Amino acid sequence: MDWMEQEQERGITITSAATTAFWTDTLNKIEHRIQIIDTPGHVDFTVEVERSLRVLDGAVAVFDGVAGVEPQTETVWRQADNYKVPRMCFINKMDRTGADFYASLASIKDRLQANVAVIQLPIGAEGDYRGIVDLITMKAWVWDGEELGASWEVVDIPEDLQELSEEYRDALMDVLGETSDTIMEKYLNEQEISPEEIRAALRDATIHHGVVPVLNGTAFKNKGVQPLLDAVCWYMPSPAELPPVVGTNKKGEEVERKPSSDEPFSALAFKIMTAPHVGKLTYFRVYSGKLDKGGTVYNSRSGNKERIGRVLEMHANEQIEQDAVYAGDIVAGIGLKDTRTGDTLSDPNDVVVLESLEFPDPVIQVAVEPKTKADQDKMSKALYSLSEEDPTFRVQTDEETGQTLISGMGELHLEVLVDRMMREFRVEATVGKPQVAYRETITKVIDSHTYLHKKQTGGTGQYAKIIIAIEPSGPGGGYEFADEISGGRIPKEYIPSVGHGVSDAMTTGTLAGFPMVDIKVRLLDGDYHDVDSSEMAFKIAGTMGFKEAVRKATPVLLEPIMAVEVVTPEEYMGDVIGDLNSRRGKVGKMEQRGNLQVVSAEVPLAEMFGYSTDLRSKTQGRANYTMQFHSYQQTPRNVQEEIVARVTGQ
C-alpha cells in the first residue's frame, strides 16, 4: 500500500493509505468486508496514526519479532488507549535471525502494560519457523515451506510443544475467566470448553474489556496471515454493533447517532489529500445515515453547506466510484472545497458536531527560499496545499527577514515535504539548515499591571486603560484569558478585543520573538472614554500591556526535549552514554535486549542534529537509535543567553 515515490525509495510508510479487502474465514466460509488503513511507524508521521485511530473501530499492532516493543510503539499504544480502540498484537518476522516470540511477548506485557491473551504459539523460529499452535482448538497449523503460504495443514501439536501449549492454554482460560462467568465456571469444574465458547468469550473480552489477543507469523512468507485475518473477523467489532457516537446539536445539547443507515447523516473528515488528475480528496468516516453522490452536507465549523460531487472507495492511490455511502464506510469525497481535517459533516436538516481532532505542535523548522520569481507563486500554492493535508506542518513568514519558515515534527518529516514540493509541484527552492522551534513562557506571577493607551492627534483619539494579572499555567496548560471585570468598568463589546490583543502578543515573545505558551491572563479592571475608546484601542492596550507585564514576569526560553532510545552492542555502551551526556542528555534506564543493550535518555533536540553520523562512527555502524518528542523544558541560563544573543544579534 506504500504508493508514494518517497515511500518506495525509503522503504517506509509515510502517509496512511486506505483500502477495502474481502476475506472468507477458514471456519464458517463467510465472506467478510474489512476496511483497512495502513499507518506509518516513524514518529515524524505520528499525525497519520492519530487521525486514523480516531475513525477506526479496531487495530492490529504489528511488532518486529526481533525488536519487540519499540519507542514509537508506546506512543501509538497510548494514542489507541486515548480513543479506546480494541486491538490485537501480531508478532511478525518470526523467520528472521534473532526473532524471539517470548521476549517480544514479555516486552508487550512490561512496556505496554497490556492485558494479553496469547492465542497462538510459534512452531520453530528463525529459518526453521514452520507454523503456529492454535490454543483455542489445540491444533497446529503447519505451512508448506515452498509455496509462500499458499497451503497449510492442520495437524496435532508437536510433542515437544505439548506441555508448553497446555500451560499457555491454562493462562488463556484464566484471562477469559475474568470476564466470562461461563468460561470460569466450566474451567474450575474441569468441564470441556468448546472452541465456539472460547471465541465468543474472547470477542467480548477484546471489544468490551481491553483484552489483547496475541498472534504470530511472518507476513513476508505468508505464514500466520490467514489465522490473523480470521481473528480480525472474529474478534474485532463490526461498525453495526458499536455504541452510538455522541455529539452536540446547534443548541449545544448532547445528541446520539446510532450506526444505522436510517439515522440522519453524520461523518468526520479525518484526512485531506491532493491527488493527481483528481484534485482535493477529503477522506471521511461515516458514523450514521446514508449519503448519495451529489448530496449536500453541512460543515459545522464553517457553517456552510457543501456538495459532494463524487464519492470514492479508496485502494491506496486507486479509486472506485460509489453511488452512495452508508454508516461504517470510510471513503473519500470530491468537491468539498472548504472542509478541513477534523470537520464534522452532517445532514443540513439535522446538524451534529462530533469530537474533533487535536494535533501536537511542530518542534523543528527550516527556511525555504524560491530560486526564481516564477517559483514564488508555485511555492506558496504548494505549501498551502501541503499544510492543508498535514495539520502538524505549519507555514509562516518571518516578519523581520521576510523568509518563509516551514515547521514540522522532525528532520525526516520536513525532508519528505520539501521533496514533495519539488517533485509534485515542480518548485525549485533553496532549503536552510534545520532550526529548533523554541517557545517562551513566564516564571513569576504579576498580580496587577496597569497599561494606558492614549493618543490624541486631532479629531477622534484613542483611549483604553486596562489592569491585568498574568501567571504561569504550567506545562501544557496552554493560553487562558479570563474576564474578571465587574460593574461595567469596560463595556462588554471591548473585552474580546483585549483578548485578541493578548493573543497577537503571544505569537512573538519578548526574549527572542518565539511564540509564548502556558500563560493565564486575567483582566481585572480598566477604564474607557465615551468618544475616544474603540475596539482597536483596547486591542492595542491588550498587546502592549501584556508585553510589559511579561517583561516583569521573568520570561524564559523553552526547548523541545526528545525521548531517545539507543540500541547498541555492549562494548560501545560507555561511548554512547558519554556522548549522550555531552549533548546535555539525561540518561535514564538501561536494559538488555538479547545480546544488545538499550539506553534510554532525554536529550534537547538542539543537540541531536547530526547524531546519526556520530553514532555510526562511534559504534562502527552497529548501533541505531530512535527519538520522539517528549516535552518542552526550560533551557539552562547559559544556553538561553546564547540563543537570545544569536537570534537578536545582541
XYZ file of C-alpha atoms in Angstrom:
650
model
C 0.000 0.000 0.000
C 3.075 2.286 0.009
C 2.376 4.066 -3.301
C 4.260 7.377 -2.926
C 7.676 7.668 -4.597
C 9.202 8.755 -1.285
C 7.806 5.648 0.447
C 9.170 3.285 -2.176
C 12.597 4.950 -2.178
C 12.947 4.938 1.619
C 11.195 1.621 2.254
C 8.898 3.140 4.918
C 5.255 4.185 5.187
C 4.841 7.976 5.172
C 1.130 8.560 4.637
C -1.807 6.479 5.805
C -3.433 4.552 2.966
C -6.952 3.110 2.948
C -8.194 0.005 1.199
C -11.109 -2.407 1.345
C -10.399 -6.146 1.394
C -12.604 -9.224 1.415
C -11.749 -12.355 3.400
C -13.615 -15.653 3.613
C -12.891 -17.017 7.074
C -11.436 -20.528 7.205
C -14.047 -21.877 9.651
C -17.502 -20.678 8.594
C -16.632 -19.848 4.965
C -18.399 -16.483 5.332
C -17.083 -13.541 3.283
C -16.226 -10.501 5.418
C -15.605 -6.922 4.212
C -12.629 -5.380 6.030
C -11.767 -1.680 5.734
C -8.054 -1.244 6.383
C -5.910 1.830 6.993
C -2.152 1.192 6.875
C -0.325 3.738 9.041
C 3.356 4.792 9.326
C 5.628 3.555 12.097
C 8.057 6.507 12.091
C 7.488 9.059 14.859
C 7.713 12.041 12.460
C 4.430 10.923 10.863
C 2.503 10.385 14.105
C -0.346 12.598 12.808
C -1.251 9.834 10.351
C -1.674 7.368 13.223
C -3.609 9.837 15.382
C -6.239 10.643 12.788
C -6.585 7.023 11.664
C -7.178 5.751 15.209
C -9.869 8.415 15.656
C -12.028 6.831 12.938
C -11.166 3.121 13.196
C -13.050 0.504 15.217
C -10.103 -1.822 15.847
C -6.350 -2.054 15.339
C -3.726 -4.708 14.668
C -0.414 -3.672 16.258
C 2.387 -5.267 14.227
C 5.639 -5.987 16.098
C 9.082 -6.942 14.818
C 9.784 -10.373 16.329
C 13.425 -9.362 16.846
C 12.952 -5.884 18.371
C 9.638 -6.346 20.230
C 8.196 -3.091 21.571
C 9.967 -0.040 20.146
C 9.651 3.587 21.357
C 7.126 4.601 18.687
C 5.032 1.537 19.615
C 4.484 3.030 23.062
C 3.297 6.327 21.541
C 0.856 4.577 19.197
C -0.397 2.371 22.042
C -1.146 5.449 24.162
C -2.996 7.001 21.211
C -5.091 3.827 20.886
C -5.779 3.930 24.648
C -6.934 7.531 24.279
C -9.516 6.572 21.644
C -10.390 3.287 23.434
C -9.683 1.266 20.280
C -9.875 -2.547 20.723
C -6.688 -4.111 19.404
C -4.725 -7.297 18.858
C -0.984 -7.918 18.502
C 0.739 -9.693 15.620
C 4.371 -10.591 16.312
C 5.762 -10.537 12.780
C 9.058 -11.549 11.121
C 9.263 -14.785 13.099
C 11.536 -16.160 10.360
C 14.236 -13.522 10.948
C 17.516 -14.320 12.677
C 17.142 -13.313 16.321
C 13.330 -13.488 16.338
C 12.052 -14.343 19.821
C 8.292 -14.633 20.355
C 8.555 -14.922 24.136
C 10.878 -11.905 24.530
C 8.553 -9.830 22.329
C 5.575 -11.002 24.381
C 7.357 -10.010 27.608
C 8.050 -6.520 26.201
C 4.346 -6.115 25.291
C 3.352 -7.018 28.856
C 6.041 -4.935 30.570
C 6.289 -1.817 28.426
C 2.688 -1.517 27.240
C 1.045 -2.953 30.369
C -1.251 -4.867 28.012
C -3.720 -7.439 29.340
C -2.695 -10.061 26.789
C -4.482 -13.246 25.763
C -1.959 -15.430 23.933
C -3.981 -17.487 21.433
C -1.072 -18.859 19.383
C 2.444 -20.177 19.977
C 5.128 -20.384 17.267
C 6.364 -23.702 15.882
C 10.064 -23.249 15.249
C 11.893 -19.947 14.960
C 14.151 -18.008 12.606
C 14.895 -20.078 9.456
C 13.060 -23.069 10.963
C 9.752 -21.213 11.539
C 7.029 -23.527 10.220
C 3.694 -22.553 11.754
C 1.591 -21.940 14.845
C -0.137 -23.761 17.680
C -3.789 -22.657 17.904
C -4.510 -22.578 21.660
C -8.270 -22.339 21.048
C -8.586 -25.607 19.102
C -5.333 -27.102 20.477
C -4.245 -27.946 16.943
C -1.163 -26.975 14.933
C -1.133 -25.118 11.595
C 1.930 -26.043 9.527
C 2.720 -24.303 6.222
C 4.472 -25.810 3.238
C 7.837 -24.070 3.078
C 7.972 -23.909 -0.716
C 4.602 -22.331 -1.501
C 4.782 -18.937 0.247
C 1.839 -19.767 2.493
C -0.463 -20.947 -0.286
C -1.290 -24.185 1.554
C -1.131 -25.466 5.104
C -2.102 -28.496 7.147
C -3.939 -28.649 10.459
C -2.235 -31.394 12.497
C -1.678 -32.467 16.094
C 0.548 -30.310 18.283
C 4.213 -31.443 18.128
C 5.197 -33.454 21.215
C 7.948 -31.032 22.240
C 5.339 -28.206 22.432
C 2.544 -30.176 24.133
C 3.418 -29.198 27.720
C 4.069 -25.532 26.874
C 0.801 -25.371 24.922
C -1.145 -26.734 27.926
C 0.483 -24.109 30.133
C -0.449 -21.227 27.808
C -3.937 -22.666 27.272
C -4.474 -22.539 31.064
C -3.238 -18.930 31.088
C -5.733 -18.094 28.306
C -8.591 -19.594 30.359
C -7.500 -17.503 33.364
C -7.673 -14.292 31.312
C -11.065 -15.130 29.782
C -12.414 -16.334 33.131
C -12.022 -12.782 34.471
C -14.644 -11.502 32.003
C -16.772 -14.613 31.318
C -18.667 -16.451 34.056
C -19.313 -19.355 31.664
C -15.610 -19.896 30.997
C -14.715 -19.507 34.678
C -17.358 -21.985 35.851
C -16.509 -24.647 33.267
C -12.772 -24.212 33.776
C -12.988 -24.568 37.570
C -15.261 -27.614 37.235
C -12.884 -29.135 34.676
C -15.675 -29.308 32.107
C -14.912 -29.254 28.389
C -14.977 -25.762 26.863
C -15.755 -25.679 23.148
C -13.782 -23.509 20.682
C -17.041 -21.664 19.930
C -17.423 -20.701 23.611
C -13.803 -19.543 23.778
C -14.155 -17.433 20.625
C -17.362 -15.821 21.913
C -15.723 -15.014 25.263
C -12.571 -13.708 23.554
C -14.601 -11.465 21.246
C -16.469 -9.957 24.198
C -13.248 -9.549 26.212
C -11.453 -7.858 23.299
C -14.235 -5.427 22.404
C -15.506 -4.542 25.884
C -12.824 -5.364 28.458
C -9.479 -4.340 26.957
C -8.106 -7.863 26.488
C -5.495 -8.045 23.704
C -5.181 -11.288 21.674
C -1.593 -12.092 20.622
C -0.782 -13.935 17.377
C 2.403 -14.536 15.392
C 3.677 -15.222 11.890
C 5.774 -13.973 9.004
C 3.861 -11.745 6.607
C 6.661 -11.826 4.017
C 6.310 -15.602 3.662
C 2.516 -15.529 4.155
C 2.617 -17.803 7.213
C 0.232 -16.968 10.054
C -1.545 -14.336 7.952
C -4.667 -16.458 7.309
C -5.437 -17.045 11.025
C -4.712 -13.347 11.638
C -7.412 -12.381 9.118
C -9.752 -14.898 10.746
C -9.043 -13.242 14.106
C -9.798 -9.776 12.702
C -13.205 -11.041 11.513
C -13.957 -12.895 14.761
C -12.627 -10.575 17.486
C -12.727 -7.012 16.105
C -16.042 -5.095 16.285
C -18.324 -4.553 13.313
C -19.466 -0.917 12.828
C -23.075 -2.092 13.201
C -22.563 -3.274 16.798
C -20.794 -0.181 18.094
C -22.479 2.124 20.621
C -23.955 5.365 19.236
C -21.498 8.173 18.537
C -22.044 11.208 20.779
C -22.044 14.811 19.555
C -23.791 18.127 20.154
C -26.546 19.870 18.206
C -26.788 23.576 17.332
C -28.120 24.349 20.818
C -25.110 22.689 22.446
C -27.221 19.769 23.678
C -25.764 16.264 23.657
C -27.194 14.017 20.938
C -26.519 10.454 19.809
C -26.240 8.953 16.351
C -26.666 5.184 16.055
C -24.534 3.328 13.453
C -27.561 2.824 11.233
C -28.348 3.959 7.704
C -31.812 5.028 8.941
C -30.312 7.759 11.166
C -29.521 11.313 9.945
C -26.177 11.509 8.133
C -23.050 12.292 10.184
C -19.371 11.893 9.304
C -15.927 13.103 10.378
C -13.349 14.366 7.874
C -10.017 12.951 9.032
C -7.632 13.460 6.117
C -7.142 15.818 3.176
C -5.076 14.812 0.143
C -4.259 16.256 -3.246
C -4.418 13.534 -5.896
C -3.098 13.795 -9.479
C -5.859 14.352 -12.095
C -8.499 14.469 -9.325
C -7.621 17.425 -7.095
C -8.572 17.679 -3.437
C -9.720 14.440 -1.805
C -11.439 14.563 1.592
C -11.362 11.268 3.493
C -14.239 10.805 5.925
C -15.715 8.141 8.183
C -19.499 7.792 8.084
C -20.922 7.280 11.591
C -24.620 7.304 10.738
C -27.035 7.638 7.859
C -26.610 7.408 4.115
C -25.231 9.861 1.548
C -25.745 9.658 -2.218
C -23.124 11.031 -4.587
C -24.022 14.610 -5.436
C -25.580 15.009 -1.985
C -25.271 18.109 0.207
C -23.732 18.167 3.692
C -23.429 20.819 6.390
C -19.955 21.716 7.687
C -20.324 22.574 11.379
C -17.038 24.533 11.568
C -17.608 26.847 8.609
C -21.395 26.920 8.909
C -21.655 26.335 5.158
C -23.370 23.714 3.044
C -21.164 21.817 0.607
C -21.987 19.464 -2.239
C -20.065 16.199 -2.624
C -19.683 15.662 -6.360
C -18.258 12.132 -6.279
C -17.689 9.508 -3.578
C -14.772 7.097 -3.922
C -13.798 3.827 -2.266
C -10.010 4.028 -1.977
C -7.422 1.328 -2.623
C -4.166 3.152 -1.744
C -3.966 5.616 -4.704
C -6.622 3.865 -6.828
C -10.301 4.841 -6.701
C -13.607 3.083 -7.283
C -16.615 5.370 -7.642
C -19.621 4.665 -5.390
C -23.260 5.665 -5.849
C -23.825 6.003 -2.089
C -22.079 5.528 1.270
C -23.506 4.135 4.490
C -22.821 4.053 8.243
C -19.423 2.446 8.876
C -17.899 3.330 5.496
C -14.501 5.011 5.164
C -14.380 6.809 1.813
C -13.058 9.898 0.029
C -15.174 12.710 -1.381
C -14.512 15.148 -4.227
C -15.936 18.664 -4.195
C -15.555 19.613 -0.517
C -13.536 22.794 -1.085
C -13.888 24.303 2.406
C -13.543 21.149 4.533
C -10.518 20.646 6.809
C -9.208 17.787 8.903
C -11.416 17.341 11.983
C -14.568 18.902 10.493
C -17.965 17.295 11.098
C -20.164 16.787 8.033
C -23.846 16.193 8.707
C -27.389 16.335 7.382
C -28.219 20.056 6.778
C -31.645 19.437 8.346
C -30.306 17.649 11.437
C -26.925 19.140 12.338
C -24.494 17.490 14.756
C -20.926 18.319 15.842
C -18.671 15.341 16.631
C -15.498 15.406 18.710
C -12.726 16.838 16.552
C -9.012 16.006 16.418
C -6.082 17.570 18.269
C -2.522 17.528 16.957
C 0.879 18.249 18.533
C 2.794 21.442 17.754
C 5.839 21.227 15.453
C 9.299 21.069 17.072
C 11.634 21.853 14.161
C 11.694 24.400 11.360
C 13.671 25.358 8.250
C 13.710 28.375 5.959
C 12.817 27.845 2.283
C 13.518 30.349 -0.492
C 12.212 30.072 -4.073
C 15.018 30.159 -6.644
C 13.154 32.372 -9.127
C 10.209 34.761 -9.091
C 8.216 32.190 -11.071
C 8.793 29.707 -8.253
C 7.417 32.150 -5.639
C 3.739 31.716 -6.568
C 4.150 27.981 -7.151
C 5.811 27.604 -3.739
C 3.014 29.483 -1.961
C 0.377 27.231 -3.552
C 2.411 24.099 -2.829
C 2.955 24.958 0.839
C -0.724 25.841 1.297
C -1.749 22.527 -0.249
C 0.714 20.520 1.870
C -0.290 22.298 5.108
C -3.947 21.585 4.321
C -3.073 17.868 4.092
C -0.915 17.739 7.231
C -2.063 19.553 10.423
C 1.419 19.177 12.001
C 3.026 21.079 9.107
C 2.971 24.863 9.590
C 3.982 27.707 7.277
C 4.779 31.234 8.429
C 6.687 34.315 7.279
C 9.431 35.821 9.430
C 8.315 39.449 9.847
C 11.884 40.771 10.124
C 13.612 38.852 7.323
C 10.634 38.080 5.073
C 11.783 34.450 4.909
C 9.265 31.627 4.598
C 9.618 29.234 7.544
C 8.166 25.729 7.494
C 7.761 23.727 10.707
C 7.224 20.018 11.317
C 7.705 17.055 13.630
C 11.291 16.160 12.670
C 14.038 16.280 10.048
C 12.574 13.401 8.015
C 9.105 14.984 8.086
C 10.389 18.255 6.590
C 12.725 16.458 4.187
C 9.789 14.491 2.729
C 7.546 17.568 2.482
C 10.245 19.617 0.713
C 10.849 16.685 -1.638
C 7.105 16.530 -2.406
C 7.025 20.293 -3.017
C 9.830 19.981 -5.566
C 8.527 16.839 -7.319
C 4.752 17.174 -7.246
C 4.520 20.961 -7.599
C 7.764 21.426 -9.603
C 9.100 24.155 -7.315
C 12.821 24.948 -7.308
C 13.830 26.136 -3.828
C 16.800 26.551 -1.516
C 16.400 24.968 1.920
C 18.205 26.227 5.019
C 19.550 24.226 7.937
C 17.021 22.824 10.444
C 16.259 25.128 13.378
C 14.713 24.241 16.720
C 11.174 25.528 17.366
C 11.745 27.219 20.731
C 8.928 28.600 22.891
C 8.787 31.268 25.603
C 6.866 31.417 28.871
C 6.920 33.215 32.231
C 8.018 32.026 35.670
C 6.601 34.701 38.008
C 3.087 35.833 38.933
C 2.289 39.504 38.275
C -0.748 40.322 40.409
C -1.516 43.670 38.800
C -0.170 45.620 35.839
C -1.760 48.814 34.505
C -1.458 49.986 30.923
C -2.951 53.149 29.443
C -3.181 53.567 25.692
C -3.904 57.236 24.917
C -3.430 59.015 21.626
C -4.741 62.445 20.641
C -3.798 63.869 17.231
C -6.813 65.992 16.387
C -10.265 64.602 15.725
C -11.245 61.320 17.373
C -8.442 59.968 19.559
C -7.682 56.578 21.066
C -8.215 55.730 24.720
C -8.093 52.405 26.559
C -6.975 51.587 30.077
C -6.590 48.013 31.334
C -5.373 46.355 34.524
C -4.283 42.739 34.047
C -2.716 39.931 36.076
C -0.603 37.201 34.482
C 0.633 33.876 35.825
C 2.210 30.651 34.530
C -0.409 27.980 33.773
C 2.134 25.144 33.989
C 3.499 22.763 31.336
C 0.785 22.006 28.788
C -1.598 24.468 30.461
C -1.942 26.481 27.259
C -3.197 30.056 26.977
C -6.197 31.176 29.000
C -7.887 34.588 29.067
C -10.306 35.303 31.923
C -12.656 38.291 32.086
C -12.955 39.372 35.736
C -14.343 42.864 35.066
C -17.310 43.864 37.190
C -19.547 46.918 37.283
C -19.150 47.766 33.594
C -15.721 49.368 34.035
C -15.026 48.313 30.447
C -18.017 47.875 28.104
C -18.629 44.249 27.147
C -18.057 44.873 23.436
C -14.429 45.912 24.106
C -13.415 42.956 26.292
C -12.901 40.428 23.428
C -10.587 42.997 21.782
C -8.299 42.890 24.826
C -8.165 39.098 24.469
C -7.385 39.382 20.742
C -4.580 41.821 21.536
C -3.084 39.419 24.073
C -3.367 36.515 21.589
C -1.482 38.555 18.986
C 1.245 39.367 21.509
C 1.596 35.665 22.391
C 2.823 34.913 18.847
C 6.106 36.799 19.406
C 7.729 36.612 22.828
C 9.744 39.398 24.438
C 13.004 37.431 24.773
C 13.737 36.343 21.218
C 10.439 36.535 19.347
C 9.444 32.876 19.783
C 5.757 32.010 20.407
C 4.643 32.196 24.035
C 2.838 29.298 25.751
C 1.256 28.252 29.052
C 0.151 31.647 30.395
C -3.080 32.658 32.126
C -4.175 36.290 31.733
C -6.872 37.863 33.925
C -8.487 41.175 33.001
C -9.130 42.782 36.406
C -10.180 46.373 35.770
C -9.888 49.290 33.394
C -11.416 52.467 32.070
C -12.784 53.852 28.808
C -13.755 57.125 27.128
C -17.206 57.662 25.618
C -15.791 59.138 22.387
C -12.175 58.008 22.023
C -12.443 54.348 23.077
C -12.744 51.700 20.366
C -12.151 48.003 19.759
C -8.801 48.843 18.131
C -7.701 50.944 21.119
C -8.427 48.085 23.538
C -6.720 45.573 21.248
C -3.554 47.708 21.240
C -3.797 48.045 25.035
C -4.071 44.254 25.324
C -0.980 43.718 23.166
C 1.243 46.368 24.753
C 0.040 45.819 28.334
C 0.659 42.083 28.087
C 4.189 42.588 26.714
C 5.037 44.983 29.544
C 3.704 42.534 32.155
C 5.666 39.646 30.602
C 8.948 41.565 30.903
C 8.312 41.835 34.661
C 7.408 38.121 34.987
C 10.922 36.735 34.340
C 10.379 35.241 30.878
C 12.355 32.113 29.995
C 13.081 30.067 26.902
C 11.657 26.548 26.488
C 13.246 23.938 24.224
C 11.883 20.631 22.875
C 13.283 17.592 24.691
C 13.357 14.293 22.810
C 12.978 10.789 24.252
C 15.929 8.944 22.711
C 16.489 5.186 22.698
C 19.837 3.799 21.515
C 20.288 0.080 20.802
C 23.989 -0.793 20.893
C 26.393 -3.714 21.373
C 27.629 -3.767 24.978
C 31.234 -2.845 24.113
C 30.112 0.630 22.960
C 27.933 1.415 25.993
C 30.498 3.753 27.567
C 30.975 5.764 24.376
C 27.213 6.015 23.768
C 26.433 7.181 27.321
C 29.346 9.632 27.343
C 28.182 11.106 24.043
C 24.582 11.490 25.289
C 25.840 13.244 28.435
C 27.923 15.618 26.304
C 24.711 16.584 24.480
C 23.079 17.739 27.753
C 21.218 14.436 27.868
C 19.776 12.819 30.997
C 20.396 9.085 30.760
C 17.574 7.026 32.254
C 17.088 3.277 32.316
C 19.365 0.758 30.644
C 18.207 -2.748 29.805
C 19.319 -5.799 27.896
C 17.576 -6.865 24.684
C 19.009 -10.176 23.517
C 22.752 -9.614 23.157
C 22.311 -5.840 22.832
C 21.975 -3.011 25.354
C 19.195 -0.419 25.212
C 19.940 3.053 26.594
C 17.041 5.481 27.181
C 17.700 9.201 27.592
C 16.073 12.623 27.363
C 18.093 14.955 25.135
C 17.430 18.502 23.845
C 16.540 18.447 20.145
C 19.108 21.192 19.527
C 21.861 18.720 20.463
C 20.596 15.878 18.238
C 21.361 17.295 14.781
C 23.958 15.095 13.103
C 23.600 12.373 15.734
C 23.128 9.586 13.161
C 26.591 10.168 11.686
C 28.264 10.488 15.100
C 26.614 7.307 16.406
C 27.687 5.337 13.340
C 31.312 6.443 13.709
C 31.404 5.725 17.458
C 29.953 2.203 17.077
C 31.305 1.220 13.644
C 27.764 1.347 12.307
C 26.497 -1.326 14.712
C 24.151 0.842 16.832
C 20.900 2.521 15.875
C 18.535 4.918 17.595
C 15.008 6.275 17.588
C 13.728 9.528 19.039
C 10.374 11.169 19.567
C 9.138 14.377 21.143
C 8.882 14.187 24.944
C 8.152 17.673 26.311
C 9.145 21.326 26.365
C 11.503 22.205 29.231
C 13.265 25.361 30.394
C 16.693 25.900 28.861
C 19.685 26.411 31.188
C 20.537 30.100 31.706
C 23.814 29.983 29.723
C 22.119 28.249 26.771
C 19.251 30.756 26.862
C 21.691 33.671 26.749
C 23.491 32.169 23.734
C 20.241 31.606 21.825
C 18.835 35.066 22.591
C 22.127 36.703 21.557
C 22.225 34.712 18.316
C 18.609 35.490 17.398
C 18.579 39.159 18.386
C 22.173 39.897 17.347
C 22.922 41.439 20.749
